[in-house]
Short mmCIF file of C-alpha atoms in Angstrom, two decimals:
data_model
loop_
_atom_site.label_atom_id
_atom_site.label_comp_id
_atom_site.label_asym_id
_atom_site.label_seq_id
_atom_site.Cartn_x
_atom_site.Cartn_y
_atom_site.Cartn_z
CA UNK A 1 163.88 149.75 181.70
CA UNK A 2 161.54 151.03 179.06
CA UNK A 3 158.08 151.66 179.60
CA UNK A 4 157.00 148.48 177.27
CA UNK A 5 159.54 146.54 178.95
CA UNK A 6 157.91 147.20 182.14
CA UNK A 7 154.15 146.58 180.93
CA UNK A 8 155.37 143.69 179.53
CA UNK A 9 156.90 142.27 182.77
CA UNK A 10 153.67 143.23 184.61
CA UNK A 11 152.01 141.02 182.07
CA UNK A 12 154.36 138.33 182.84
CA UNK A 13 153.97 138.43 186.87
CA UNK A 14 150.18 138.54 186.51
CA UNK A 15 150.37 135.56 184.41
CA UNK A 16 152.15 133.59 186.60
CA UNK A 17 149.68 134.01 189.52
CA UNK A 18 146.44 133.84 187.20
CA UNK A 19 147.13 130.62 185.46
CA UNK A 20 144.87 130.07 182.24
CA UNK A 21 143.36 133.57 182.35
CA UNK A 22 145.82 135.41 179.86
CA UNK A 23 143.64 136.83 177.84
CA UNK A 24 141.73 138.18 180.86
CA UNK A 25 144.98 139.75 181.91
CA UNK A 26 145.46 140.90 178.82
CA UNK A 27 142.41 142.76 178.49
CA UNK A 28 142.91 144.58 182.17
CA UNK A 29 146.66 145.81 180.97
CA UNK A 30 144.67 147.17 178.26
CA UNK A 31 142.08 148.67 180.04
CA UNK A 32 144.66 150.48 181.84
CA UNK A 33 146.92 151.44 179.27
CA UNK A 34 144.04 153.23 177.61
CA UNK A 35 142.56 155.15 180.82
CA UNK A 36 139.65 153.04 181.33
CA UNK A 37 137.53 150.97 183.62
CA UNK A 38 136.71 147.38 183.73
CA UNK A 39 134.16 145.19 184.43
CA UNK A 40 134.70 141.56 185.13
CA UNK A 41 131.90 139.06 185.01
CA UNK A 42 132.47 135.25 185.39
CA UNK A 43 131.28 132.28 188.02
CA UNK A 44 132.12 132.43 191.82
CA UNK A 45 136.07 131.01 191.99
CA UNK A 46 137.25 132.02 188.76
CA UNK A 47 139.77 134.42 190.34
CA UNK A 48 138.50 137.69 189.25
CA UNK A 49 139.10 139.83 192.71
CA UNK A 50 142.35 137.38 192.63
CA UNK A 51 142.96 139.14 189.11
CA UNK A 52 142.66 143.20 190.65
CA UNK A 53 144.61 141.87 193.55
CA UNK A 54 147.43 140.73 191.80
CA UNK A 55 147.60 144.09 189.05
CA UNK A 56 147.89 146.31 192.45
CA UNK A 57 150.61 143.79 193.79
CA UNK A 58 153.03 144.04 191.05
CA UNK A 59 151.98 148.12 190.31
CA UNK A 60 153.28 150.69 192.83
CA UNK A 61 149.91 151.83 193.72
CA UNK A 62 147.45 152.19 195.95
CA UNK A 63 144.80 149.51 196.12
CA UNK A 64 140.84 149.95 197.69
CA UNK A 65 138.51 147.18 198.05
CA UNK A 66 134.86 147.94 198.50
CA UNK A 67 132.50 145.02 199.07
CA UNK A 68 129.07 146.20 197.43
CA UNK A 69 125.92 145.36 200.11
CA UNK A 70 122.43 146.30 200.20
CA UNK A 71 123.11 148.42 203.15
CA UNK A 72 125.60 150.24 201.73
CA UNK A 73 125.33 154.04 201.46
CA UNK A 74 126.82 156.23 198.95
CA UNK A 75 128.94 158.18 202.00
CA UNK A 76 130.66 154.92 202.04
CA UNK A 77 132.20 154.89 198.98
CA UNK A 78 132.78 158.78 198.03
CA UNK A 79 133.39 160.04 202.03
CA UNK A 80 131.75 162.27 203.92
CA UNK A 81 132.49 165.55 205.63
CA UNK A 82 133.15 164.96 209.24
CA UNK A 83 132.31 167.26 212.49
CA UNK A 84 135.42 168.57 214.33
CA UNK A 85 133.50 170.10 217.02
CA UNK A 86 132.43 174.07 218.17
CA UNK A 87 136.03 174.71 219.16
CA UNK A 88 138.00 173.78 215.58
CA UNK A 89 138.45 176.53 213.21
CA UNK A 90 137.24 174.53 210.41
CA UNK A 91 133.64 173.29 211.81
CA UNK A 92 133.59 170.43 208.94
CA UNK A 93 136.24 168.05 207.42
CA UNK A 94 136.39 165.88 204.27
CA UNK A 95 136.83 162.58 205.26
CA UNK A 96 138.12 160.48 201.87
CA UNK A 97 136.09 157.30 201.12
CA UNK A 98 137.31 153.89 199.61
CA UNK A 99 137.24 155.51 196.48
CA UNK A 100 140.36 157.53 196.23
CA UNK A 101 142.74 155.27 195.65
CA UNK A 102 144.44 154.43 192.36
CA UNK A 103 142.96 150.38 191.62
CA UNK A 104 139.78 150.47 192.90
CA UNK A 105 138.03 147.08 193.52
CA UNK A 106 134.22 147.00 193.36
CA UNK A 107 133.16 143.63 194.31
CA UNK A 108 130.34 142.52 193.02
CA UNK A 109 128.82 145.39 192.56
CA UNK A 110 125.63 144.52 191.18
CA UNK A 111 124.86 143.79 194.59
CA UNK A 112 124.12 147.55 195.94
CA UNK A 113 121.42 149.37 195.08
CA UNK A 114 121.12 152.04 192.28
CA UNK A 115 121.62 154.70 194.17
CA UNK A 116 125.11 153.29 195.79
CA UNK A 117 126.14 152.36 192.00
CA UNK A 118 125.49 156.04 190.76
CA UNK A 119 127.87 157.05 193.34
CA UNK A 120 130.44 155.43 190.57
CA UNK A 121 129.11 157.33 188.08
CA UNK A 122 130.98 161.04 188.67
CA UNK A 123 134.20 159.01 189.71
CA UNK A 124 134.32 156.45 186.85
CA UNK A 125 133.62 159.48 183.99
CA UNK A 126 134.49 162.50 185.29
CA UNK A 127 137.57 161.43 187.16
CA UNK A 128 135.84 163.04 190.26
CA UNK A 129 133.23 163.06 193.61
CA UNK A 130 131.33 165.99 194.67
CA UNK A 131 130.19 165.73 198.41
CA UNK A 132 128.62 168.74 200.43
CA UNK A 133 129.17 170.92 197.08
CA UNK A 134 132.82 170.20 196.97
CA UNK A 135 134.51 168.82 193.52
CA UNK A 136 137.13 166.10 195.11
CA UNK A 137 139.63 165.19 192.01
CA UNK A 138 140.94 161.07 191.79
CA UNK A 139 144.70 160.79 191.72
CA UNK A 140 146.07 160.93 187.99
CA UNK A 141 146.48 157.04 188.03
CA UNK A 142 142.73 155.90 188.96
CA UNK A 143 140.49 152.39 187.62
CA UNK A 144 137.82 151.07 188.75
CA UNK A 145 137.79 147.40 188.15
CA UNK A 146 134.40 146.21 189.30
CA UNK A 147 132.92 142.46 189.67
CA UNK A 148 129.76 140.71 189.20
CA UNK A 149 128.38 137.05 189.26
CA UNK A 150 126.14 136.37 186.13
CA UNK A 151 124.18 133.25 188.08
CA UNK A 152 122.86 134.84 191.16
CA UNK A 153 120.47 137.37 190.19
CA UNK A 154 117.88 137.11 193.24
CA UNK A 155 118.53 140.00 195.68
CA UNK A 156 120.77 142.01 192.96
CA UNK A 157 120.33 144.90 191.14
CA UNK A 158 121.50 144.96 187.54
CA UNK A 159 123.81 147.93 186.19
CA UNK A 160 121.68 150.62 184.35
CA UNK A 161 122.55 150.94 180.58
CA UNK A 162 124.30 154.44 181.25
CA UNK A 163 126.68 152.93 183.54
CA UNK A 164 127.49 149.92 181.79
CA UNK A 165 128.41 152.04 178.94
CA UNK A 166 130.72 154.01 181.20
CA UNK A 167 133.06 150.24 181.98
CA UNK A 168 135.64 150.45 178.67
CA UNK A 169 135.84 146.45 178.69
CA UNK A 170 133.40 144.11 179.51
CA UNK A 171 135.50 140.82 180.28
CA UNK A 172 134.10 137.50 180.53
CA UNK A 173 136.06 135.03 182.54
CA UNK A 174 135.50 131.52 181.62
CA UNK A 175 136.35 128.20 183.48
CA UNK A 176 140.47 127.25 182.83
CA UNK A 177 140.90 123.76 180.92
CA UNK A 178 142.48 120.62 182.57
CA UNK A 179 145.58 121.40 182.39
CA UNK A 180 145.42 124.72 183.95
CA UNK A 181 143.20 123.45 186.31
CA UNK A 182 145.95 121.22 187.58
CA UNK A 183 148.56 124.02 187.40
CA UNK A 184 146.55 126.15 189.36
CA UNK A 185 145.62 123.79 192.28
CA UNK A 186 149.41 123.23 192.60
CA UNK A 187 150.19 127.14 192.50
CA UNK A 188 147.48 127.66 195.54
CA UNK A 189 149.10 124.20 197.20
CA UNK A 190 152.72 125.87 196.91
CA UNK A 191 151.38 129.17 198.49
CA UNK A 192 149.65 127.66 201.57
CA UNK A 193 152.73 125.70 201.95
CA UNK A 194 155.10 126.66 205.05
CA UNK A 195 157.76 127.81 204.21
CA UNK A 196 157.19 127.87 200.30
CA UNK A 197 160.11 129.83 198.93
CA UNK A 198 158.15 133.70 197.58
CA UNK A 199 158.97 134.78 193.91
CA UNK A 200 160.74 138.26 193.55
CA UNK A 201 158.39 141.18 194.15
CA UNK A 202 157.94 142.68 191.22
CA UNK A 203 156.41 146.96 191.30
CA UNK A 204 156.06 148.68 188.09
CA UNK A 205 156.28 152.07 188.55
CA UNK A 206 153.04 154.39 188.12
CA UNK A 207 155.54 156.60 185.38
CA UNK A 208 155.80 153.26 183.24
CA UNK A 209 152.07 153.46 182.66
CA UNK A 210 151.76 157.46 181.88
CA UNK A 211 155.15 156.83 179.48
CA UNK A 212 153.50 154.16 177.95
CA UNK A 213 149.99 155.76 177.36
CA UNK A 214 151.81 158.57 175.75
CA UNK A 215 153.35 156.05 173.53
CA UNK A 216 150.36 154.62 172.58
CA UNK A 217 148.68 158.08 171.47
CA UNK A 218 151.67 157.91 168.78
CA UNK A 219 150.46 154.83 167.25
CA UNK A 220 148.92 155.40 163.71
CA UNK A 221 145.73 154.23 162.53
CA UNK A 222 145.04 154.49 158.66
CA UNK A 223 141.84 155.34 157.18
CA UNK A 224 141.06 151.51 156.21
CA UNK A 225 141.28 150.60 160.00
CA UNK A 226 138.64 153.56 160.43
CA UNK A 227 136.60 152.46 158.13
CA UNK A 228 136.62 148.96 159.50
CA UNK A 229 135.86 150.44 162.94
CA UNK A 230 132.85 152.40 161.73
CA UNK A 231 131.68 149.60 159.98
CA UNK A 232 131.81 146.83 162.79
CA UNK A 233 129.87 149.93 164.70
CA UNK A 234 127.58 149.94 162.01
CA UNK A 235 126.16 146.79 161.47
CA UNK A 236 125.09 146.76 165.60
CA UNK A 237 122.85 149.86 164.95
CA UNK A 238 121.81 148.67 161.19
CA UNK A 239 121.78 145.08 161.16
CA UNK A 240 119.23 144.40 158.58
CA UNK A 241 121.60 145.99 155.83
CA UNK A 242 123.61 143.27 156.49
CA UNK A 243 121.76 139.98 157.43
CA UNK A 244 118.30 139.44 158.34
CA UNK A 245 118.96 137.13 161.25
CA UNK A 246 121.26 140.07 162.69
CA UNK A 247 118.50 141.98 162.43
CA UNK A 248 115.93 139.96 164.44
CA UNK A 249 119.09 139.44 167.47
CA UNK A 250 119.65 143.44 167.63
CA UNK A 251 117.69 145.87 169.98
CA UNK A 252 120.27 148.33 170.95
CA UNK A 253 123.29 149.31 168.82
CA UNK A 254 126.69 150.21 169.87
CA UNK A 255 126.62 153.86 171.34
CA UNK A 256 129.78 156.36 169.91
CA UNK A 257 131.32 155.40 173.18
CA UNK A 258 132.35 151.85 171.93
CA UNK A 259 133.67 153.40 168.75
CA UNK A 260 136.16 155.08 170.88
CA UNK A 261 136.74 152.29 173.10
CA UNK A 262 137.83 150.13 170.08
CA UNK A 263 140.00 153.21 168.96
CA UNK A 264 141.51 152.94 171.74
CA UNK A 265 141.85 149.49 172.60
CA UNK A 266 143.13 148.29 169.06
CA UNK A 267 146.07 151.28 169.19
CA UNK A 268 146.78 149.78 172.83
CA UNK A 269 146.92 146.05 171.70
CA UNK A 270 149.25 147.09 168.77
CA UNK A 271 151.52 149.28 171.18
CA UNK A 272 151.44 146.18 173.55
CA UNK A 273 152.48 143.67 170.43
CA UNK A 274 155.48 145.61 169.46
CA UNK A 275 153.97 147.07 166.37
CA UNK A 276 153.47 151.48 165.37
CA UNK A 277 150.46 151.01 163.67
CA UNK A 278 147.08 149.16 164.10
CA UNK A 279 146.44 145.96 161.51
CA UNK A 280 142.73 144.39 161.85
CA UNK A 281 143.99 141.78 164.44
CA UNK A 282 144.37 144.49 166.90
CA UNK A 283 140.88 145.66 166.20
CA UNK A 284 139.35 141.96 166.11
CA UNK A 285 141.32 141.18 169.57
CA UNK A 286 139.27 143.82 171.45
CA UNK A 287 136.14 143.90 169.56
CA UNK A 288 134.09 141.23 172.09
CA UNK A 289 135.04 143.07 175.17
CA UNK A 290 135.09 146.72 173.89
CA UNK A 291 131.00 145.77 172.42
CA UNK A 292 129.99 142.94 174.23
CA UNK A 293 127.88 145.41 177.06
CA UNK A 294 126.94 147.77 174.72
CA UNK A 295 124.71 145.77 172.48
CA UNK A 296 121.64 145.10 173.48
CA UNK A 297 119.37 141.64 172.47
CA UNK A 298 116.28 141.44 171.32
CA UNK A 299 113.88 138.42 173.71
CA UNK A 300 113.85 136.28 170.33
CA UNK A 301 117.43 136.31 170.82
CA UNK A 302 117.26 135.31 174.49
CA UNK A 303 114.47 132.74 173.52
CA UNK A 304 117.21 131.02 170.86
CA UNK A 305 119.93 131.22 173.33
CA UNK A 306 121.85 134.00 171.14
CA UNK A 307 124.35 135.73 173.04
CA UNK A 308 126.15 139.12 172.65
CA UNK A 309 129.26 137.18 171.65
CA UNK A 310 127.65 134.87 169.04
CA UNK A 311 126.23 137.98 167.43
CA UNK A 312 129.49 139.83 167.76
CA UNK A 313 130.87 137.08 165.97
CA UNK A 314 128.81 137.40 163.13
CA UNK A 315 129.11 140.51 162.97
CA UNK A 316 133.19 139.68 161.94
CA UNK A 317 132.05 137.82 159.00
CA UNK A 318 129.94 139.50 157.23
CA UNK A 319 131.91 142.95 157.80
CA UNK A 320 134.47 143.12 155.08
CA UNK A 321 138.00 145.74 154.67
CA UNK A 322 137.67 147.97 152.89
#
């Protein structure tokens, strides 16, 4: 089976488990193909954790879940040096923490204090952790998928901008429609029914992901599409050049990481759709997920009820393709 067919099979299995969230599944797969990290945000009960577990279930990979709490310590994530005793040849031995897995679920990441959140930074960006002066490499396939609840702010610690920027995508999960809601109800009822027939288990090998990444590197993006990406990012940095209302709403523009994320994600999207060259639809398809956590809004935008998605939608209308 080709790498493209394997990834498509993985996508179908995830969609069968997470009904009504096809766009979320697609964005998660794009992040996996881009070797990036994901921040999932949505109200309770919208299958954020289930989405992560579904990916790990259908992929040959080690899965680890970390429940972030206010009393969590950095060593609870990275691991620590264990004392072996006076009679041991080596007095200390490193005991890896739960961060050493292929798919890491950082559940309710904003419930832990900044020191613990910072423990993720090196692993997410450098793909390594340093404990007691010794550097330990992460596995070749490594992805942090963090979740957070947007409505409960009491007793939480908002993620710092530096850490937000290290997520390739910020995926927003919304309520399913009425028909999907009924299908979810039936799915859960079927899963809990005694003796219910279980679907055939599909396990996509890690080699398929690595092969897909190599093919995505070969996807072409021409000068016009590169200019389009740069213009979209420039509109967040120099909004006054495009629209007066836009200038009132944007306080901080997108960093170069956002430009790189758009380039990677748009090529991955083109590959997933079976194309070997990026078109404008590929860029627009990943634009919101790649930029919504990289735009800082003014107090005036918040007062007017304007969201990052509203701003991005306006930018798409204002920025023309050369």
